[in-house]
PDB file of C-alpha atoms in Angstrom:
ATOM      1  CA  MET D   1     -21.986-117.534-196.025  1.00 48.00           C
ATOM      2  CA  THR D   2     -22.029-117.770-199.771  1.00 55.00           C
ATOM      3  CA  LEU D   3     -21.276-114.074-199.988  1.00 55.00           C
ATOM      4  CA  ALA D   4     -18.179-114.465-197.804  1.00 56.00           C
ATOM      5  CA  LEU D   5     -17.040-117.511-199.785  1.00 51.00           C
ATOM      6  CA  ARG D   6     -17.573-115.718-203.077  1.00 55.00           C
ATOM      7  CA  ALA D   7     -15.627-112.652-201.879  1.00 55.00           C
ATOM      8  CA  SER D   8     -12.630-114.761-200.844  1.00 56.00           C
ATOM      9  CA  ILE D   9     -12.462-116.778-204.094  1.00 58.00           C
ATOM     10  CA  THR D  10     -13.017-113.938-206.569  1.00 64.00           C
ATOM     11  CA  PRO D  11      -9.602-112.138-206.396  1.00 64.00           C
ATOM     12  CA  ALA D  12      -7.573-115.341-206.856  1.00 64.00           C
ATOM     13  CA  PHE D  13      -9.827-116.551-209.662  1.00 67.00           C
ATOM     14  CA  HIS D  14      -9.642-113.147-211.327  1.00 70.00           C
ATOM     15  CA  GLY D  15      -5.813-113.325-211.599  1.00 75.00           C
ATOM     16  CA  TYR D  16      -5.909-116.844-213.097  1.00 81.00           C
ATOM     17  CA  ALA D  17      -8.666-115.884-215.516  1.00 82.00           C
ATOM     18  CA  VAL D  18      -6.696-112.894-216.831  1.00 85.00           C
ATOM     19  CA  ALA D  19      -3.590-115.052-217.267  1.00 87.00           C
ATOM     20  CA  ALA D  20      -5.580-117.735-219.115  1.00 88.00           C
ATOM     21  CA  VAL D  21      -7.180-115.188-221.449  1.00 88.00           C
ATOM     22  CA  LEU D  22      -3.810-113.588-222.263  1.00 88.00           C
ATOM     23  CA  LEU D  23      -2.199-116.986-222.914  1.00 88.00           C
ATOM     24  CA  SER D  24      -4.993-118.146-225.202  1.00 88.00           C
ATOM     25  CA  ALA D  25      -4.998-114.826-227.098  1.00 87.00           C
ATOM     26  CA  THR D  26      -1.242-115.104-227.641  1.00 86.00           C
ATOM     27  CA  VAL D  27      -1.532-118.683-228.919  1.00 84.00           C
ATOM     28  CA  LEU D  28      -4.359-117.763-231.274  1.00 82.00           C
ATOM     29  CA  ALA D  29      -2.475-114.716-232.567  1.00 81.00           C
ATOM     30  CA  GLY D  30       0.583-116.865-233.277  1.00 77.00           C
ATOM     31  CA  CYS D  31      -1.467-119.385-235.237  1.00 75.00           C
ATOM     32  CA  ALA D  32      -3.364-116.752-237.182  1.00 72.00           C
ATOM     33  CA  THR D  33      -0.410-115.365-239.137  1.00 70.00           C
ATOM     34  CA  PRO D  34      -1.119-114.974-242.846  1.00 74.00           C
ATOM     35  CA  GLU D  35       0.676-117.001-245.464  1.00 79.00           C
ATOM     36  CA  LYS D  36       4.037-115.746-246.596  1.00 81.00           C
ATOM     37  CA  PRO D  37       3.920-113.786-249.858  1.00 77.00           C
ATOM     38  CA  PRO D  38       5.509-115.370-252.922  1.00 80.00           C
ATOM     39  CA  ARG D  39       9.125-114.541-253.618  1.00 82.00           C
ATOM     40  CA  ILE D  40       9.488-111.816-256.229  1.00 78.00           C
ATOM     41  CA  ALA D  41      12.771-110.886-257.840  1.00 75.00           C
ATOM     42  CA  TYR D  42      12.599-107.113-257.707  1.00 75.00           C
ATOM     43  CA  ASP D  43      15.982-106.602-259.317  1.00 70.00           C
ATOM     44  CA  ALA D  44      15.764-109.320-261.947  1.00 70.00           C
ATOM     45  CA  TYR D  45      16.494-106.981-264.850  1.00 76.00           C
ATOM     46  CA  VAL D  46      18.469-103.806-264.449  1.00 77.00           C
ATOM     47  CA  PRO D  47      19.575-102.169-267.699  1.00 82.00           C
ATOM     48  CA  PRO D  48      23.280-101.337-267.898  1.00 84.00           C
ATOM     49  CA  LEU D  49      24.387 -97.766-267.391  1.00 87.00           C
ATOM     50  CA  PRO D  50      25.147 -95.766-270.534  1.00 90.00           C
ATOM     51  CA  ALA D  51      28.785 -95.301-271.451  1.00 90.00           C
ATOM     52  CA  MET D  52      30.370 -92.171-270.024  1.00 86.00           C
ATOM     53  CA  PRO D  53      31.466 -89.628-272.633  1.00 85.00           C
ATOM     54  CA  ALA D  54      35.061 -88.500-272.656  1.00 81.00           C
ATOM     55  CA  ALA D  55      35.704 -85.620-270.293  1.00 77.00           C
ATOM     56  CA  ALA D  56      36.240 -82.282-271.957  1.00 78.00           C
ATOM     57  CA  THR D  57      39.217 -80.218-270.950  1.00 78.00           C
ATOM     58  CA  TYR D  58      38.425 -77.769-268.210  1.00 77.00           C
ATOM     59  CA  GLU D  59      38.992 -74.129-269.000  1.00 81.00           C
ATOM     60  CA  LYS D  60      39.028 -71.899-265.975  1.00 81.00           C
ATOM     61  CA  PRO D  61      36.633 -68.962-266.415  1.00 76.00           C
ATOM     62  CA  LYS D  62      38.236 -65.559-266.463  1.00 74.00           C
ATOM     63  CA  PRO D  63      36.881 -63.000-264.006  1.00 66.00           C
ATOM     64  CA  LEU D  64      35.124 -60.010-265.492  1.00 63.00           C
ATOM     65  CA  HIS D  65      36.710 -57.496-263.187  1.00 61.00           C
ATOM     66  CA  VAL D  66      39.360 -57.953-260.551  1.00 60.00           C
ATOM     67  CA  PRO D  67      39.859 -55.239-257.970  1.00 59.00           C
ATOM     68  CA  PRO D  68      43.313 -53.710-258.119  1.00 61.00           C
ATOM     69  CA  GLY D  69      46.002 -54.680-255.703  1.00 66.00           C
ATOM     70  CA  TRP D  70      46.543 -52.421-252.743  1.00 62.00           C
ATOM     71  CA  ILE D  71      49.842 -50.943-251.753  1.00 63.00           C
ATOM     72  CA  PRO D  72      50.663 -51.203-248.051  1.00 60.00           C
ATOM     73  CA  ALA D  73      51.271 -47.999-246.163  1.00 57.00           C
ATOM     74  CA  ARG D  74      54.922 -46.956-246.067  1.00 65.00           C
ATOM     75  CA  GLY D  75      54.675 -44.658-243.068  1.00 65.00           C
ATOM     76  CA  GLY D  76      54.013 -41.012-242.517  1.00 67.00           C
ATOM     77  CA  ALA D  77      56.176 -37.942-242.559  1.00 71.00           C
ATOM     78  CA  ALA D  78      58.585 -37.354-239.710  1.00 78.00           C
ATOM     79  CA  ALA D  79      57.171 -35.217-236.897  1.00 78.00           C
ATOM     80  CA  ASN D  80      58.676 -33.592-233.828  1.00 86.00           C
ATOM     81  CA  SER D  81      55.915 -33.694-231.217  1.00 88.00           C
ATOM     82  CA  PRO D  82      54.141 -36.876-230.047  1.00 87.00           C
ATOM     83  CA  THR D  83      50.758 -35.489-231.126  1.00 90.00           C
ATOM     84  CA  ALA D  84      52.051 -34.800-234.632  1.00 87.00           C
ATOM     85  CA  GLN D  85      53.591 -38.296-234.772  1.00 85.00           C
ATOM     86  CA  VAL D  86      50.238 -39.893-233.894  1.00 85.00           C
ATOM     87  CA  GLU D  87      48.418 -37.762-236.485  1.00 85.00           C
ATOM     88  CA  SER D  88      51.028 -38.640-239.102  1.00 83.00           C
ATOM     89  CA  ALA D  89      50.788 -42.366-238.295  1.00 80.00           C
ATOM     90  CA  ASN D  90      46.975 -42.267-238.462  1.00 81.00           C
ATOM     91  CA  ALA D  91      47.084 -40.467-241.814  1.00 80.00           C
ATOM     92  CA  ALA D  92      49.551 -43.035-243.186  1.00 77.00           C
ATOM     93  CA  ALA D  93      47.482 -45.975-241.928  1.00 76.00           C
ATOM     94  CA  ARG D  94      44.149 -44.643-243.207  1.00 75.00           C
ATOM     95  CA  VAL D  95      42.714 -46.592-246.144  1.00 72.00           C
ATOM     96  CA  GLN D  96      40.278 -44.423-248.065  1.00 74.00           C
ATOM     97  CA  PRO D  97      37.884 -45.611-250.757  1.00 76.00           C
ATOM     98  CA  ARG D  98      39.239 -45.500-254.286  1.00 76.00           C
ATOM     99  CA  ARG D  99      37.474 -45.454-257.607  1.00 78.00           C
ATOM    100  CA  GLU D 100      39.318 -48.579-258.756  1.00 75.00           C
ATOM    101  CA  GLY D 101      38.356 -50.456-255.574  1.00 75.00           C
ATOM    102  CA  TYR D 102      34.680 -50.781-256.480  1.00 75.00           C
ATOM    103  CA  TYR D 103      33.675 -54.268-257.565  1.00 74.00           C
ATOM    104  CA  ASN D 104      29.992 -54.866-258.382  1.00 76.00           C
ATOM    105  CA  ALA D 105      29.015 -51.643-256.593  1.00 77.00           C
ATOM    106  CA  ILE D 106      30.907 -52.703-253.456  1.00 76.00           C
ATOM    107  CA  GLN D 107      34.058 -51.032-252.214  1.00 77.00           C
ATOM    108  CA  ILE D 108      36.683 -53.708-251.608  1.00 75.00           C
ATOM    109  CA  TYR D 109      39.125 -53.036-248.773  1.00 73.00           C
ATOM    110  CA  PRO D 110      42.134 -55.268-248.255  1.00 71.00           C
ATOM    111  CA  TRP D 111      42.802 -56.487-244.743  1.00 72.00           C
ATOM    112  CA  SER D 112      46.012 -55.319-243.205  1.00 70.00           C
ATOM    113  CA  GLU D 113      46.970 -55.256-239.569  1.00 74.00           C
ATOM    114  CA  GLY D 114      46.794 -51.805-237.981  1.00 71.00           C
ATOM    115  CA  ALA D 115      45.003 -50.071-240.875  1.00 71.00           C
ATOM    116  CA  LEU D 116      42.256 -47.519-240.252  1.00 70.00           C
ATOM    117  CA  TYR D 117      39.399 -47.860-242.727  1.00 71.00           C
ATOM    118  CA  GLN D 118      37.359 -44.864-243.768  1.00 70.00           C
ATOM    119  CA  VAL D 119      33.865 -45.923-244.802  1.00 72.00           C
ATOM    120  CA  TYR D 120      31.221 -43.633-246.272  1.00 69.00           C
ATOM    121  CA  ALA D 121      27.727 -44.874-245.527  1.00 62.00           C
TER     122      ALA D 121
END
């Protein structure tokens, strides 16, 4: 009979015991806070910033080498047949590398709508 009585009381007592332990631990943790640290003025002395010197006039640097301007295509020679007209238009639109177009060992091509670029790789 004691075994049956003990088995019926244990689960209810277990829940109350856990609640009591958690409540007492919370109360003790709240009372065990350390003392507050003393107030310290971290920014009590900040030296003033030095005076700014007068701004010098800005001189824009000059580029060492500027690629030359490109002339847009004016059109090809007049042709009679449609095939010759297409060949003439392609020849007029072709942009070939020029000696003056090199800038720092790179050939500079201008962008223009409808141009055909000839690149040597």
